[in-house]
Amino acid sequence: MYIIGIDGGGTGTVGILTTETGRCLAQVQSGPSNYHVVGAAKTQTVLKSVVEALCEKAGIPSTIAIHFCLGMAGLGRAEDRKIIGRICDELGIGENRILTHDAHIALVGGTEKQHGVIVISGTGAIVYGINTDGKEARASGWGYLLGDEGSGYDIAIKGLRAVARAADGRGRPTELTNRILSTLELNAPGDLIRWVHAASRDAIAQLSKVVFDAARTRDMVAEKIIDVAAAELVCAASSVIEQLEFGASFDIVLSGGNLIHQPVFADKLRRQFAGIAPEASVLLPRHDPAYGAVLVAQAKL
């Protein structure tokens, strides 16, 4: 018996094929497969190629019975599951399949458990949790227009606004002005207007690195932005923890580029969690989300 776990993202797709005990036999990467980003036809093409490539690398026929778990943004919603379910039917993945959302497989991969809490801060942000009774809760993840506080986009846009405020004299002078202009190869703060209207959400979010760099040099404006971002993530996590009423110790996994690659940022969250959830173990992910999908499927065997 074999298991395929797939992390289907808006920027790339990772697939893993394992034995029923979780021993990895093959792993492949491909292009984006989130149909909200690339459309249903492209999603089907990518998923088909990933499954075929995994089976070929592992040396097993693609027609063999395989337990399948796909994690993808939006699959917590019934309509999205219906669309992806239809794609799976057309690919011949009709039985033994689990369709779930990306935060779920990231949590299970991160903790190696079927329960706990995950705090994700990447381009966007979300907190998701599930307790030992199977009750789920989530907070944040409303998208960059309505929320995603503590995300890379949120940190970056606040950095850009700080530059605008400093240029007007409405805000404190900040090192962010020179750092952001230099990064974007612009001459003056006013040039940001044209740049920001042409930039993608991801391109804006990349500027969060500049804010983190400025905070490390003790720029007070940048430090405040990072402190507020950490507090927002902890606030969202506190809501999830309260809803799930964990009766014993549990894990909080810190995920997403901002928490994995910015240790000072992760440490801010750890210190705050020590005060509000001392029974929790705060950790970085043990496995990637695609292997989390394998573990989700494995638990259903």
Coordinates of C-alpha atoms in Angstrom, one line a residue:
M1 CA 0.0 0.0 0.0
Y2 CA 1.3 3.5 -0.9
I3 CA 0.5 7.0 0.1
I4 CA 0.8 10.2 -2.0
G5 CA 0.8 13.5 -0.2
I6 CA 0.6 16.8 -2.1
D7 CA 1.0 20.4 -1.1
G8 CA -0.7 22.3 -3.9
G9 CA 0.3 25.9 -3.7
G10 CA -0.2 29.1 -5.6
T11 CA 3.6 29.3 -6.4
G12 CA 4.5 25.7 -6.5
T13 CA 3.5 22.1 -5.8
V14 CA 5.3 19.4 -3.9
G15 CA 4.4 15.8 -4.0
I16 CA 5.7 12.9 -1.9
L17 CA 5.1 9.1 -2.3
T18 CA 5.7 6.9 0.7
T19 CA 5.0 3.4 1.9
E20 CA 2.2 3.0 4.4
T21 CA 4.7 3.3 7.2
G22 CA 5.8 6.7 5.9
R23 CA 9.1 5.8 4.3
C24 CA 9.7 8.2 1.4
L25 CA 10.1 6.5 -2.0
A26 CA 9.9 9.6 -4.3
Q27 CA 9.5 13.4 -4.1
V28 CA 8.8 15.8 -6.9
Q29 CA 8.3 19.5 -7.4
S30 CA 6.2 21.2 -10.0
G31 CA 4.5 24.5 -10.8
P32 CA 1.5 26.1 -9.1
S33 CA -1.7 24.1 -8.8
N34 CA -4.0 26.4 -6.8
Y35 CA -6.9 26.7 -9.3
H36 CA -7.7 30.2 -7.9
V37 CA -4.3 31.3 -9.3
V38 CA -3.9 29.2 -12.4
G39 CA -7.4 27.9 -13.3
A40 CA -8.9 24.4 -13.1
A41 CA -7.4 23.1 -16.3
K42 CA -3.8 23.9 -15.3
T43 CA -4.5 22.5 -11.8
Q44 CA -5.5 19.2 -13.4
T45 CA -2.4 19.2 -15.6
V46 CA -0.1 19.8 -12.7
L47 CA -1.6 17.3 -10.4
K48 CA -1.6 14.6 -13.1
S49 CA 2.1 15.3 -13.9
V50 CA 3.0 15.1 -10.2
V51 CA 1.2 11.8 -9.6
E52 CA 2.7 10.3 -12.7
A53 CA 6.2 11.6 -11.9
L54 CA 6.0 10.2 -8.4
C55 CA 4.9 6.7 -9.6
E56 CA 7.6 6.7 -12.2
K57 CA 10.4 7.7 -9.8
A58 CA 9.2 5.1 -7.3
G59 CA 8.9 2.4 -10.0
I60 CA 5.3 1.6 -9.4
P61 CA 2.3 1.7 -11.8
S62 CA 0.1 4.7 -11.5
T63 CA -2.9 2.4 -11.7
I64 CA -2.1 0.8 -8.3
A65 CA -4.3 1.5 -5.3
I66 CA -2.9 4.6 -3.6
H67 CA -4.1 6.5 -0.6
F68 CA -4.1 10.2 -1.6
C69 CA -4.2 13.5 0.4
L70 CA -4.1 16.9 -1.2
G71 CA -3.7 20.1 0.9
M72 CA -4.5 23.3 -0.9
A73 CA -5.6 26.8 0.1
G74 CA -9.4 27.1 0.0
L75 CA -10.2 23.3 0.4
G76 CA -11.8 24.0 3.7
R77 CA -14.7 25.3 1.6
A78 CA -17.3 23.0 0.2
E79 CA -17.4 24.6 -3.3
D80 CA -13.6 24.3 -3.7
R81 CA -13.6 20.7 -2.6
K82 CA -16.3 20.0 -5.2
I83 CA -14.2 21.5 -8.0
I84 CA -11.0 19.8 -6.9
G85 CA -13.0 16.6 -6.3
R86 CA -14.2 16.6 -9.9
I87 CA -10.6 17.1 -11.1
C88 CA -9.5 14.1 -8.9
D89 CA -12.3 12.0 -10.4
E90 CA -11.1 12.8 -13.9
L91 CA -7.6 11.8 -12.9
G92 CA -8.8 8.5 -11.5
I93 CA -8.3 9.4 -7.9
G94 CA -11.8 8.4 -6.9
E95 CA -11.2 6.4 -3.7
N96 CA -9.1 6.7 -0.6
R97 CA -8.7 10.4 -1.1
I98 CA -8.6 13.3 1.4
L99 CA -9.0 16.9 0.3
T100 CA -8.1 19.4 3.0
H101 CA -6.7 22.9 3.3
D102 CA -3.0 23.8 3.4
A103 CA -2.9 24.9 7.0
H104 CA -4.1 21.5 8.1
I105 CA -1.3 19.6 6.4
A106 CA 1.2 22.2 7.5
L107 CA 0.1 21.7 11.1
V108 CA 0.3 17.9 11.0
G109 CA 3.6 18.0 9.2
G110 CA 5.0 20.6 11.6
T111 CA 4.0 18.8 14.8
E112 CA 4.0 15.1 13.6
K113 CA 0.6 15.0 15.4
Q114 CA -3.0 15.2 14.3
H115 CA -3.7 18.1 16.7
G116 CA -2.1 21.3 17.9
V117 CA -1.9 24.9 16.6
I118 CA 0.0 26.4 13.7
V119 CA 0.9 30.0 13.3
I120 CA 1.8 30.9 9.7
S121 CA 3.4 34.1 8.6
G122 CA 4.4 34.2 5.0
T123 CA 3.1 36.5 2.3
G124 CA -0.2 36.1 4.2
A125 CA -1.0 35.0 7.7
I126 CA -3.3 32.5 9.4
V127 CA -3.6 30.6 12.7
Y128 CA -5.3 27.2 12.6
G129 CA -5.8 24.6 15.3
I130 CA -7.4 21.2 15.9
N131 CA -7.8 19.5 19.3
T132 CA -7.8 15.9 20.3
D133 CA -11.6 15.7 19.8
G134 CA -11.2 16.9 16.2
K135 CA -12.7 20.3 16.8
E136 CA -11.1 22.9 14.5
A137 CA -10.7 26.7 14.8
R138 CA -9.0 29.4 12.8
A139 CA -8.3 33.1 13.1
S140 CA -6.8 35.6 10.7
G141 CA -6.4 34.5 7.1
W142 CA -8.8 37.1 5.8
G143 CA -6.6 38.2 2.9
Y144 CA -4.5 41.3 2.6
L145 CA -7.4 43.7 2.1
L146 CA -9.3 42.6 5.2
G147 CA -6.6 41.3 7.5
D148 CA -3.6 39.0 7.4
E149 CA -2.1 41.0 10.3
G150 CA 1.4 39.9 11.1
S151 CA 2.1 38.7 7.5
G152 CA 4.9 39.7 5.2
Y153 CA 2.5 41.9 3.3
D154 CA 1.3 43.6 6.4
I155 CA 4.8 44.2 7.7
A156 CA 5.9 45.6 4.3
I157 CA 2.9 47.9 3.7
K158 CA 3.4 49.4 7.2
G159 CA 7.0 49.9 6.3
L160 CA 6.0 51.7 3.1
R161 CA 3.5 53.8 5.0
A162 CA 6.1 54.8 7.5
V163 CA 8.3 56.1 4.7
A164 CA 5.4 58.2 3.4
R165 CA 4.7 59.5 6.9
A166 CA 8.3 60.4 7.5
A167 CA 8.5 62.2 4.1
D168 CA 5.5 64.4 5.1
G169 CA 6.8 65.1 8.5
R170 CA 3.7 63.2 10.0
G171 CA 5.9 60.5 11.4
R172 CA 9.3 59.9 12.9
P173 CA 12.3 59.8 10.5
T174 CA 13.3 56.2 9.8
E175 CA 16.1 54.2 8.3
L176 CA 13.4 52.5 6.3
T177 CA 13.4 55.4 3.9
N178 CA 16.9 54.8 2.6
R179 CA 16.7 51.1 2.9
I180 CA 13.5 50.7 0.9
L181 CA 14.5 53.3 -1.8
S182 CA 17.8 51.6 -2.2
T183 CA 16.3 48.1 -2.5
L184 CA 13.8 49.3 -5.1
E185 CA 16.4 51.5 -6.9
L186 CA 14.2 54.6 -6.5
N187 CA 15.4 58.2 -6.0
A188 CA 12.7 59.7 -3.7
P189 CA 9.8 58.7 -1.5
G190 CA 7.4 60.0 -4.1
D191 CA 8.6 57.4 -6.6
L192 CA 6.9 54.8 -4.3
I193 CA 3.5 55.8 -5.5
R194 CA 4.0 54.5 -9.1
W195 CA 6.0 51.5 -7.8
V196 CA 3.4 50.3 -5.3
H197 CA 0.5 50.5 -7.8
A198 CA 2.4 48.4 -10.3
A199 CA 3.8 45.9 -7.8
S200 CA 2.2 42.5 -7.1
R201 CA 1.2 41.5 -3.6
D202 CA 4.2 39.1 -3.4
A203 CA 6.6 41.9 -4.5
I204 CA 5.3 44.2 -1.8
A205 CA 5.6 41.4 0.8
Q206 CA 9.2 40.9 -0.1
L207 CA 10.0 44.3 1.5
S208 CA 9.2 42.8 4.9
K209 CA 12.9 41.6 4.8
V210 CA 13.9 45.3 4.7
V211 CA 11.8 46.0 7.8
F212 CA 13.3 43.1 9.7
D213 CA 16.8 44.3 8.7
A214 CA 16.1 47.8 9.9
A215 CA 14.6 46.5 13.2
R216 CA 17.8 44.6 13.8
T217 CA 19.7 47.9 13.7
R218 CA 17.4 49.3 16.3
D219 CA 15.4 51.6 14.1
M220 CA 12.5 52.5 16.4
V221 CA 9.9 52.7 13.6
A222 CA 10.8 49.3 12.2
E223 CA 11.0 47.7 15.7
K224 CA 7.5 48.9 16.4
I225 CA 6.1 47.4 13.2
I226 CA 7.7 44.0 14.1
D227 CA 6.4 44.2 17.7
V228 CA 2.9 44.9 16.5
A229 CA 3.1 42.1 13.9
A230 CA 4.1 39.6 16.6
A231 CA 1.4 40.8 18.9
E232 CA -1.2 40.3 16.2
L233 CA -0.1 36.7 15.5
V234 CA -0.2 35.9 19.2
C235 CA -3.7 37.5 19.5
A236 CA -5.0 35.3 16.6
A237 CA -3.4 32.3 18.2
S238 CA -4.9 33.1 21.6
S239 CA -8.4 33.1 20.0
V240 CA -7.8 29.7 18.5
I241 CA -6.4 28.3 21.7
E242 CA -9.3 29.6 23.7
Q243 CA -11.9 28.1 21.2
L244 CA -10.2 24.7 21.3
E245 CA -9.9 24.5 25.1
F246 CA -6.8 22.2 25.1
G247 CA -7.0 20.2 28.3
A248 CA -3.4 19.2 28.4
S249 CA -0.1 20.1 26.9
F250 CA -0.1 20.8 23.1
D251 CA 2.2 22.0 20.4
I252 CA 2.3 25.4 18.7
V253 CA 4.3 25.2 15.4
L254 CA 5.7 28.5 13.9
S255 CA 5.6 28.3 10.1
G256 CA 6.0 30.5 7.1
G257 CA 9.1 32.3 5.9
N258 CA 8.9 35.2 8.4
L259 CA 8.9 32.8 11.4
I260 CA 11.3 30.2 10.0
H261 CA 13.9 32.7 8.6
Q262 CA 13.6 35.5 11.1
P263 CA 14.6 33.9 14.5
V264 CA 14.2 37.2 16.4
F265 CA 10.6 37.4 15.2
A266 CA 9.9 33.8 16.2
D267 CA 11.5 34.5 19.6
K268 CA 9.1 37.4 20.2
L269 CA 6.2 34.9 19.8
R270 CA 7.8 32.3 22.0
R271 CA 8.2 34.8 24.9
Q272 CA 4.6 35.9 24.6
F273 CA 3.3 32.3 24.4
A274 CA 5.3 31.4 27.5
G275 CA 3.0 33.9 29.4
I276 CA -0.3 33.0 27.9
A277 CA 0.0 29.3 27.2
P278 CA 2.8 27.9 29.4
E279 CA 1.6 24.4 28.8
A280 CA 2.4 24.6 25.1
S281 CA 5.6 23.6 23.4
V282 CA 6.5 26.1 20.7
L283 CA 8.5 24.7 17.8
L284 CA 9.5 25.1 14.2
P285 CA 8.2 22.6 11.7
R286 CA 9.5 19.0 11.9
H287 CA 8.4 18.2 8.3
D288 CA 7.2 20.1 5.3
P289 CA 3.4 20.3 4.5
A290 CA 3.6 17.6 1.8
Y291 CA 4.8 15.1 4.3
G292 CA 2.0 16.4 6.6
A293 CA -0.4 15.3 3.9
V294 CA 1.1 11.9 4.0
L295 CA 0.6 11.8 7.8
V296 CA -3.0 12.9 7.4
A297 CA -3.7 10.1 5.0
Q298 CA -1.7 7.6 7.2
A299 CA -4.0 8.4 10.1
K300 CA -7.0 7.4 8.1
L301 CA -5.6 3.9 7.1

